[in-house]
Coordinates of N, CA and C in Angstrom, one line a residue:
X1 N 95.9 81.9 156.9 CA 96.6 82.8 156.0 C 96.4 82.3 154.5
X2 N 96.1 83.2 153.6 CA 95.9 82.8 152.2 C 97.2 82.9 151.5
X3 N 97.7 81.7 151.1 CA 99.0 81.6 150.4 C 99.0 82.0 148.9
X4 N 97.8 82.0 148.4 CA 97.7 82.3 146.9 C 97.6 83.8 146.8
X5 N 98.3 84.3 145.8 CA 98.3 85.8 145.5 C 97.0 86.0 144.7
X6 N 96.4 87.1 144.9 CA 95.3 87.5 144.1 C 95.8 88.3 143.0
X7 N 95.4 87.9 141.8 CA 95.9 88.5 140.6 C 95.0 89.7 140.2
X8 N 95.5 90.8 139.6 CA 94.7 91.9 139.3 C 93.8 91.5 138.1
X9 N 92.6 92.2 138.1 CA 91.7 91.9 137.0 C 92.2 92.6 135.7
X10 N 92.4 91.9 134.7 CA 92.9 92.4 133.4 C 92.0 92.2 132.2
X11 N 90.9 91.4 132.5 CA 90.0 91.2 131.4 C 90.3 89.9 130.7
X12 N 89.5 89.6 129.7 CA 89.7 88.4 128.9 C 90.8 88.5 127.9
X13 N 91.3 87.4 127.3 CA 92.2 87.5 126.2 C 91.7 88.3 125.0
X14 N 90.4 88.2 124.7 CA 89.8 88.9 123.6 C 89.8 90.4 123.9
X15 N 89.5 90.8 125.1 CA 89.5 92.2 125.5 C 91.0 92.8 125.4
X16 N 91.9 92.0 125.9 CA 93.3 92.4 125.8 C 93.8 92.5 124.4
X17 N 93.4 91.6 123.5 CA 93.7 91.6 122.1 C 93.2 92.9 121.5
X18 N 92.0 93.3 121.8 CA 91.4 94.5 121.3 C 92.2 95.7 121.8
X19 N 92.6 95.7 123.0 CA 93.4 96.8 123.5 C 94.8 96.9 122.8
X20 N 95.4 95.8 122.6 CA 96.6 95.7 121.9 C 96.5 96.3 120.4
X21 N 95.4 95.9 119.7 CA 95.2 96.4 118.4 C 95.0 97.9 118.4
X22 N 94.2 98.4 119.4 CA 94.0 99.8 119.5 C 95.3 100.6 119.7
X23 N 96.2 100.0 120.5 CA 97.5 100.6 120.8 C 98.4 100.6 119.6
X24 N 98.3 99.6 118.8 CA 99.0 99.6 117.5 C 98.6 100.7 116.6
X25 N 97.2 100.9 116.5 CA 96.7 102.0 115.7 C 97.2 103.3 116.2
X26 N 97.2 103.5 117.5 CA 97.7 104.7 118.1 C 99.2 104.9 117.8
X27 N 99.9 103.8 117.8 CA 101.4 103.9 117.5 C 101.5 104.3 116.1
X28 N 100.8 103.8 115.1 CA 100.9 104.2 113.7 C 100.6 105.6 113.6
X29 N 99.6 106.1 114.3 CA 99.2 107.5 114.3 C 100.4 108.4 114.7
X30 N 101.0 108.1 115.8 CA 102.1 108.8 116.4 C 103.3 108.7 115.4
X31 N 103.5 107.6 114.9 CA 104.7 107.4 114.0 C 104.5 108.2 112.7
X32 N 103.2 108.2 112.1 CA 103.0 108.9 110.9 C 103.2 110.4 111.2
X33 N 102.8 110.9 112.3 CA 103.0 112.3 112.7 C 104.5 112.6 112.8
X34 N 105.2 111.7 113.4 CA 106.7 111.8 113.6 C 107.4 111.9 112.2
X35 N 107.0 111.0 111.3 CA 107.7 110.9 110.0 C 107.3 112.2 109.2
X36 N 106.1 112.6 109.3 CA 105.7 113.8 108.5 C 106.4 115.0 109.0
X37 N 106.5 115.2 110.3 CA 107.1 116.3 110.9 C 108.6 116.3 110.7
X38 N 109.2 115.1 110.8 CA 110.7 114.9 110.6 C 111.0 115.2 109.1
X39 N 110.2 114.7 108.3 CA 110.5 114.8 106.8 C 110.5 116.3 106.5
X40 N 109.6 117.1 107.0 CA 109.4 118.5 106.7 C 110.6 119.3 107.3
X41 N 110.9 119.1 108.6 CA 111.8 119.9 109.3 C 113.3 119.5 109.1
X42 N 113.6 118.3 108.6 CA 114.9 118.0 108.3 C 115.4 118.6 107.0
X43 N 114.5 119.1 106.3 CA 114.8 119.9 105.1 C 115.1 121.3 105.6
X44 N 116.4 121.7 105.4 CA 116.9 123.0 105.9 C 116.1 124.2 105.4
X45 N 115.4 124.1 104.3 CA 114.6 125.2 103.7 C 113.4 125.4 104.5
X46 N 113.0 124.4 105.4 CA 111.8 124.6 106.2 C 112.0 125.0 107.6
X47 N 113.3 125.2 108.0 CA 113.6 125.6 109.3 C 112.9 126.9 109.7
X48 N 112.2 126.9 110.9 CA 111.6 128.1 111.3 C 110.2 128.4 110.7
X49 N 109.8 127.5 109.8 CA 108.5 127.7 109.1 C 107.4 127.0 109.8
X50 N 106.2 127.4 109.7 CA 105.1 126.6 110.3 C 104.9 125.4 109.4
X51 N 104.2 124.4 110.0 CA 104.0 123.2 109.2 C 103.2 123.5 108.0
X52 N 103.4 122.8 106.9 CA 102.7 123.2 105.7 C 101.2 122.9 105.7
X53 N 100.5 123.6 104.8 CA 99.1 123.5 104.7 C 98.6 122.0 104.3
X54 N 99.5 121.3 103.6 CA 99.2 119.9 103.2 C 99.7 118.9 104.3
X55 N 99.9 119.3 105.5 CA 100.4 118.4 106.5 C 99.4 117.2 106.7
X56 N 98.1 117.4 106.7 CA 97.2 116.4 106.9 C 97.2 115.4 105.7
X57 N 97.4 115.8 104.5 CA 97.5 114.9 103.4 C 98.8 114.1 103.5
X58 N 99.9 114.7 103.8 CA 101.2 114.0 104.0 C 101.0 113.0 105.1
X59 N 100.5 113.4 106.2 CA 100.3 112.5 107.4 C 99.4 111.3 107.0
X60 N 98.3 111.5 106.3 CA 97.4 110.4 105.9 C 98.1 109.5 105.0
X61 N 98.9 110.0 104.1 CA 99.7 109.1 103.2 C 100.7 108.2 104.0
X62 N 101.4 108.8 104.9 CA 102.3 108.1 105.7 C 101.6 107.0 106.5
X63 N 100.5 107.4 107.1 CA 99.7 106.5 108.0 C 99.2 105.3 107.1
X64 N 98.7 105.5 106.0 CA 98.2 104.4 105.1 C 99.4 103.5 104.7
X65 N 100.5 104.1 104.4 CA 101.7 103.3 104.0 C 102.2 102.4 105.2
X66 N 102.2 103.0 106.3 CA 102.7 102.3 107.5 C 101.9 101.1 107.9
X67 N 100.6 101.1 107.6 CA 99.7 100.0 107.9 C 100.2 98.7 107.2
X68 N 100.9 98.9 106.1 CA 101.3 97.7 105.3 C 102.7 97.3 105.5
X69 N 103.4 98.0 106.3 CA 104.9 97.8 106.4 C 105.2 96.6 107.4
X70 N 106.4 96.1 107.1 CA 107.0 95.1 108.0 C 107.7 95.8 109.2
X71 N 108.0 95.1 110.2 CA 108.8 95.7 111.3 C 110.1 96.3 110.9
X72 N 110.8 95.6 110.0 CA 112.1 96.0 109.5 C 111.9 97.4 108.7
X73 N 111.0 97.5 107.9 CA 110.8 98.7 107.1 C 110.3 99.9 108.0
X74 N 109.5 99.6 109.0 CA 109.1 100.6 109.9 C 110.4 101.2 110.6
X75 N 111.3 100.3 111.0 CA 112.5 100.7 111.6 C 113.4 101.6 110.7
X76 N 113.5 101.2 109.5 CA 114.2 102.0 108.5 C 113.6 103.4 108.3
X77 N 112.3 103.4 108.3 CA 111.7 104.7 108.1 C 111.9 105.7 109.3
X78 N 111.9 105.1 110.5 CA 112.2 105.9 111.7 C 113.7 106.3 111.7
X79 N 114.6 105.4 111.4 CA 116.0 105.7 111.5 C 116.5 106.6 110.4
X80 N 115.8 106.6 109.3 CA 116.2 107.4 108.1 C 116.6 108.8 108.5
X81 N 115.9 109.4 109.4 CA 116.1 110.8 109.8 C 117.3 111.0 110.8
X82 N 117.8 110.0 111.3 CA 118.9 110.0 112.3 C 118.5 111.0 113.5
X83 N 117.3 110.9 113.9 CA 116.8 111.8 115.0 C 116.7 111.0 116.4
X84 N 116.6 109.7 116.3 CA 116.5 108.9 117.5 C 117.5 107.8 117.6
X85 N 117.9 107.4 118.8 CA 118.9 106.4 119.0 C 118.5 105.1 118.2
X86 N 119.4 104.4 117.6 CA 119.2 103.2 116.9 C 118.7 102.1 117.9
X87 N 119.1 102.2 119.2 CA 118.6 101.2 120.2 C 117.1 101.4 120.4
X88 N 116.6 102.6 120.3 CA 115.1 102.8 120.4 C 114.5 102.3 119.1
X89 N 115.1 102.5 118.0 CA 114.5 101.9 116.7 C 114.4 100.4 116.8
X90 N 115.5 99.8 117.4 CA 115.4 98.3 117.6 C 114.3 97.9 118.5
X91 N 114.1 98.6 119.6 CA 113.0 98.3 120.5 C 111.6 98.4 119.7
X92 N 111.5 99.4 118.9 CA 110.3 99.6 118.1 C 110.1 98.4 117.2
X93 N 111.1 98.0 116.5 CA 111.1 96.9 115.5 C 110.7 95.6 116.3
X94 N 111.3 95.4 117.4 CA 111.0 94.2 118.2 C 109.5 94.1 118.6
X95 N 109.0 95.3 119.0 CA 107.6 95.3 119.5 C 106.7 95.1 118.3
X96 N 107.0 95.8 117.2 CA 106.1 95.6 116.0 C 106.2 94.1 115.5
X97 N 107.4 93.5 115.6 CA 107.5 92.1 115.2 C 106.7 91.2 116.1
X98 N 106.7 91.5 117.4 CA 106.0 90.7 118.4 C 104.5 90.9 118.1
X99 N 104.0 92.1 117.8 CA 102.6 92.4 117.5 C 102.2 91.6 116.2
X100 N 103.0 91.7 115.2 CA 102.7 90.9 114.0 C 102.7 89.4 114.2
X101 N 103.7 88.9 114.9 CA 103.7 87.5 115.2 C 102.5 87.0 116.0
X102 N 102.1 87.7 117.0 CA 101.0 87.3 117.9 C 99.7 87.4 117.1
X103 N 99.6 88.3 116.1 CA 98.4 88.4 115.3 C 98.3 87.1 114.4
X104 N 99.4 86.7 113.9 CA 99.5 85.6 113.0 C 99.3 84.2 113.7
X105 N 100.1 84.1 114.8 CA 100.2 82.8 115.5 C 99.3 82.7 116.7
X106 N 98.8 83.8 117.2 CA 98.0 83.8 118.4 C 99.0 83.7 119.7
X107 N 98.4 83.8 120.8 CA 99.2 83.6 122.1 C 99.5 82.1 122.3
X108 N 100.3 81.9 123.2 CA 100.7 80.5 123.6 C 99.4 79.7 124.0
X109 N 99.2 78.7 123.2 CA 97.9 77.9 123.4 C 97.9 77.1 124.7
X110 N 99.1 76.9 125.2 CA 99.3 76.1 126.5 C 99.1 77.1 127.7
X111 N 99.2 78.4 127.5 CA 99.1 79.3 128.6 C 97.6 79.5 129.1
X112 N 97.5 79.9 130.3 CA 96.2 80.2 130.8 C 95.6 81.4 130.1
X113 N 94.3 81.6 130.2 CA 93.7 82.8 129.7 C 94.3 84.0 130.2
X114 N 94.6 84.0 131.5 CA 95.2 85.2 132.2 C 96.5 85.5 131.5
X115 N 97.4 84.5 131.3 CA 98.7 84.7 130.8 C 98.6 85.1 129.3
X116 N 97.6 84.6 128.6 CA 97.4 85.0 127.2 C 97.1 86.5 127.2
X117 N 96.2 86.9 128.1 CA 95.8 88.4 128.1 C 97.1 89.2 128.5
X118 N 97.9 88.7 129.4 CA 99.1 89.4 129.8 C 100.1 89.5 128.6
X119 N 100.1 88.5 127.7 CA 101.0 88.6 126.5 C 100.5 89.8 125.6
X120 N 99.2 89.9 125.4 CA 98.7 91.0 124.6 C 99.0 92.3 125.3
X121 N 98.7 92.4 126.6 CA 98.9 93.6 127.3 C 100.3 94.1 127.4
X122 N 101.3 93.2 127.4 CA 102.7 93.5 127.4 C 103.1 94.3 126.1
X123 N 102.6 93.8 125.0 CA 102.8 94.4 123.7 C 102.2 95.8 123.7
X124 N 100.9 95.9 124.2 CA 100.2 97.1 124.3 C 100.9 98.1 125.1
X125 N 101.4 97.7 126.3 CA 102.1 98.6 127.2 C 103.4 99.2 126.5
X126 N 104.1 98.3 125.8 CA 105.3 98.8 125.1 C 105.0 99.8 124.1
X127 N 103.9 99.6 123.3 CA 103.5 100.6 122.4 C 103.2 101.9 123.1
X128 N 102.6 101.9 124.2 CA 102.2 103.1 125.0 C 103.5 103.9 125.3
X129 N 104.6 103.2 125.7 CA 105.8 103.8 126.0 C 106.5 104.4 124.8
X130 N 106.4 103.7 123.7 CA 106.9 104.2 122.4 C 106.2 105.4 121.9
X131 N 104.9 105.4 122.0 CA 104.0 106.5 121.6 C 104.4 107.8 122.4
X132 N 104.6 107.6 123.7 CA 105.0 108.8 124.5 C 106.3 109.4 124.0
X133 N 107.3 108.6 123.8 CA 108.6 109.1 123.3 C 108.4 109.7 121.9
X134 N 107.7 109.1 121.0 CA 107.6 109.6 119.7 C 106.8 111.0 119.7
X135 N 105.8 111.0 120.5 CA 105.0 112.3 120.6 C 105.9 113.4 121.2
X136 N 106.7 113.1 122.2 CA 107.6 114.1 122.8 C 108.6 114.6 121.8
X137 N 109.1 113.7 121.0 CA 110.1 114.2 120.0 C 109.4 115.0 118.9
X138 N 108.2 114.6 118.5 CA 107.5 115.3 117.5 C 107.1 116.7 118.0
X139 N 106.6 116.8 119.2 CA 106.2 118.1 119.8 C 107.4 119.0 119.9
X140 N 108.6 118.5 120.2 CA 109.8 119.3 120.3 C 110.2 119.9 119.0
X141 N 110.2 119.0 118.0 CA 110.6 119.4 116.6 C 109.6 120.5 116.1
X142 N 108.3 120.2 116.3 CA 107.2 121.1 115.8 C 107.3 122.4 116.5
X143 N 107.5 122.4 117.8 CA 107.6 123.7 118.5 C 108.8 124.5 118.2
X144 N 110.0 123.8 118.0 CA 111.2 124.5 117.7 C 111.4 124.8 116.2
X145 N 110.6 124.1 115.4 CA 110.5 124.2 114.0 C 111.9 124.0 113.3
X146 N 112.6 123.0 113.9 CA 113.9 122.5 113.4 C 114.1 121.1 113.8
X147 N 114.7 120.3 113.0 CA 115.1 118.9 113.4 C 116.6 118.8 113.2
X148 N 117.3 118.7 114.3 CA 118.7 118.5 114.2 C 119.0 117.0 114.1
X149 N 119.5 116.6 112.9 CA 119.8 115.2 112.6 C 121.2 114.9 113.2
X150 N 121.4 113.6 113.4 CA 122.7 113.1 113.9 C 123.3 112.2 112.8
X151 N 123.3 112.7 111.6 CA 124.0 111.9 110.5 C 125.4 111.7 110.9
X152 N 125.9 110.5 110.4 CA 127.3 110.1 110.7 C 127.6 109.8 112.1
X153 N 126.6 109.7 112.9 CA 126.8 109.3 114.3 C 126.3 107.9 114.4
X154 N 127.1 106.9 114.7 CA 126.7 105.5 114.7 C 125.7 105.1 115.7
X155 N 125.4 106.0 116.7 CA 124.3 105.7 117.6 C 122.9 106.1 117.0
X156 N 122.9 106.9 115.9 CA 121.7 107.3 115.3 C 121.5 106.9 113.8
X157 N 122.6 106.7 113.2 CA 122.7 106.5 111.7 C 123.1 105.1 111.4
X158 N 122.2 104.4 110.7 CA 122.6 103.0 110.3 C 123.8 102.9 109.4
X159 N 124.0 103.8 108.5 CA 125.1 103.8 107.6 C 126.4 104.0 108.4
X160 N 126.4 105.0 109.3 CA 127.6 105.2 110.1 C 127.9 104.1 111.0
X161 N 126.9 103.4 111.5 CA 127.1 102.2 112.4 C 127.7 101.1 111.6
X162 N 127.3 100.9 110.3 CA 127.8 99.8 109.5 C 129.3 100.1 109.2
X163 N 129.6 101.4 108.9 CA 131.0 101.8 108.6 C 131.8 101.5 109.8
X164 N 131.3 101.9 111.0 CA 132.1 101.7 112.2 C 132.3 100.3 112.5
X165 N 131.3 99.4 112.3 CA 131.4 98.0 112.6 C 132.4 97.4 111.6
X166 N 132.4 97.8 110.3 CA 133.3 97.2 109.3 C 134.7 97.6 109.6
X167 N 135.0 98.7 110.3 CA 136.4 99.1 110.6 C 136.9 98.1 111.7
X168 N 136.1 97.6 112.5 CA 136.6 96.8 113.6 C 136.4 95.3 113.4
X169 N 136.0 95.0 112.2 CA 135.8 93.5 111.8 C 136.8 93.1 110.8

């Protein structure tokens, strides 16, 4: 009887790093679309209207700006519209920070090549989940042509959360 478990084939750390980088680019794409759509439809004057003819220009601008942002600033840009739970925003910030950290510091040097590849792929997989959620929200807003914000709700709005926390401290 073979007591060793056979591990799935996941590729080299270099291949996993490339997959992680590609997933980050896909995340930025989805996020730029989300911000562009949210920015347009949270303006009450645009409710029920088709997306503007300059959507691509706005999207491209957001995409280029997001490429330079910190995890914290990305979180604020998402939370600004009060369309998603702040817990989800925190998950995004944590994954972006993990991505930025692993790019700077690399994977654990003591870990096996397999474990290093797993570290990259874990970040990639989290981006995949985030992308799915962002795309779903964007599609819903774009198809309904309205974005119902949750301003003053501490589960969605940083300012409301801070006010609520200061009341209890």
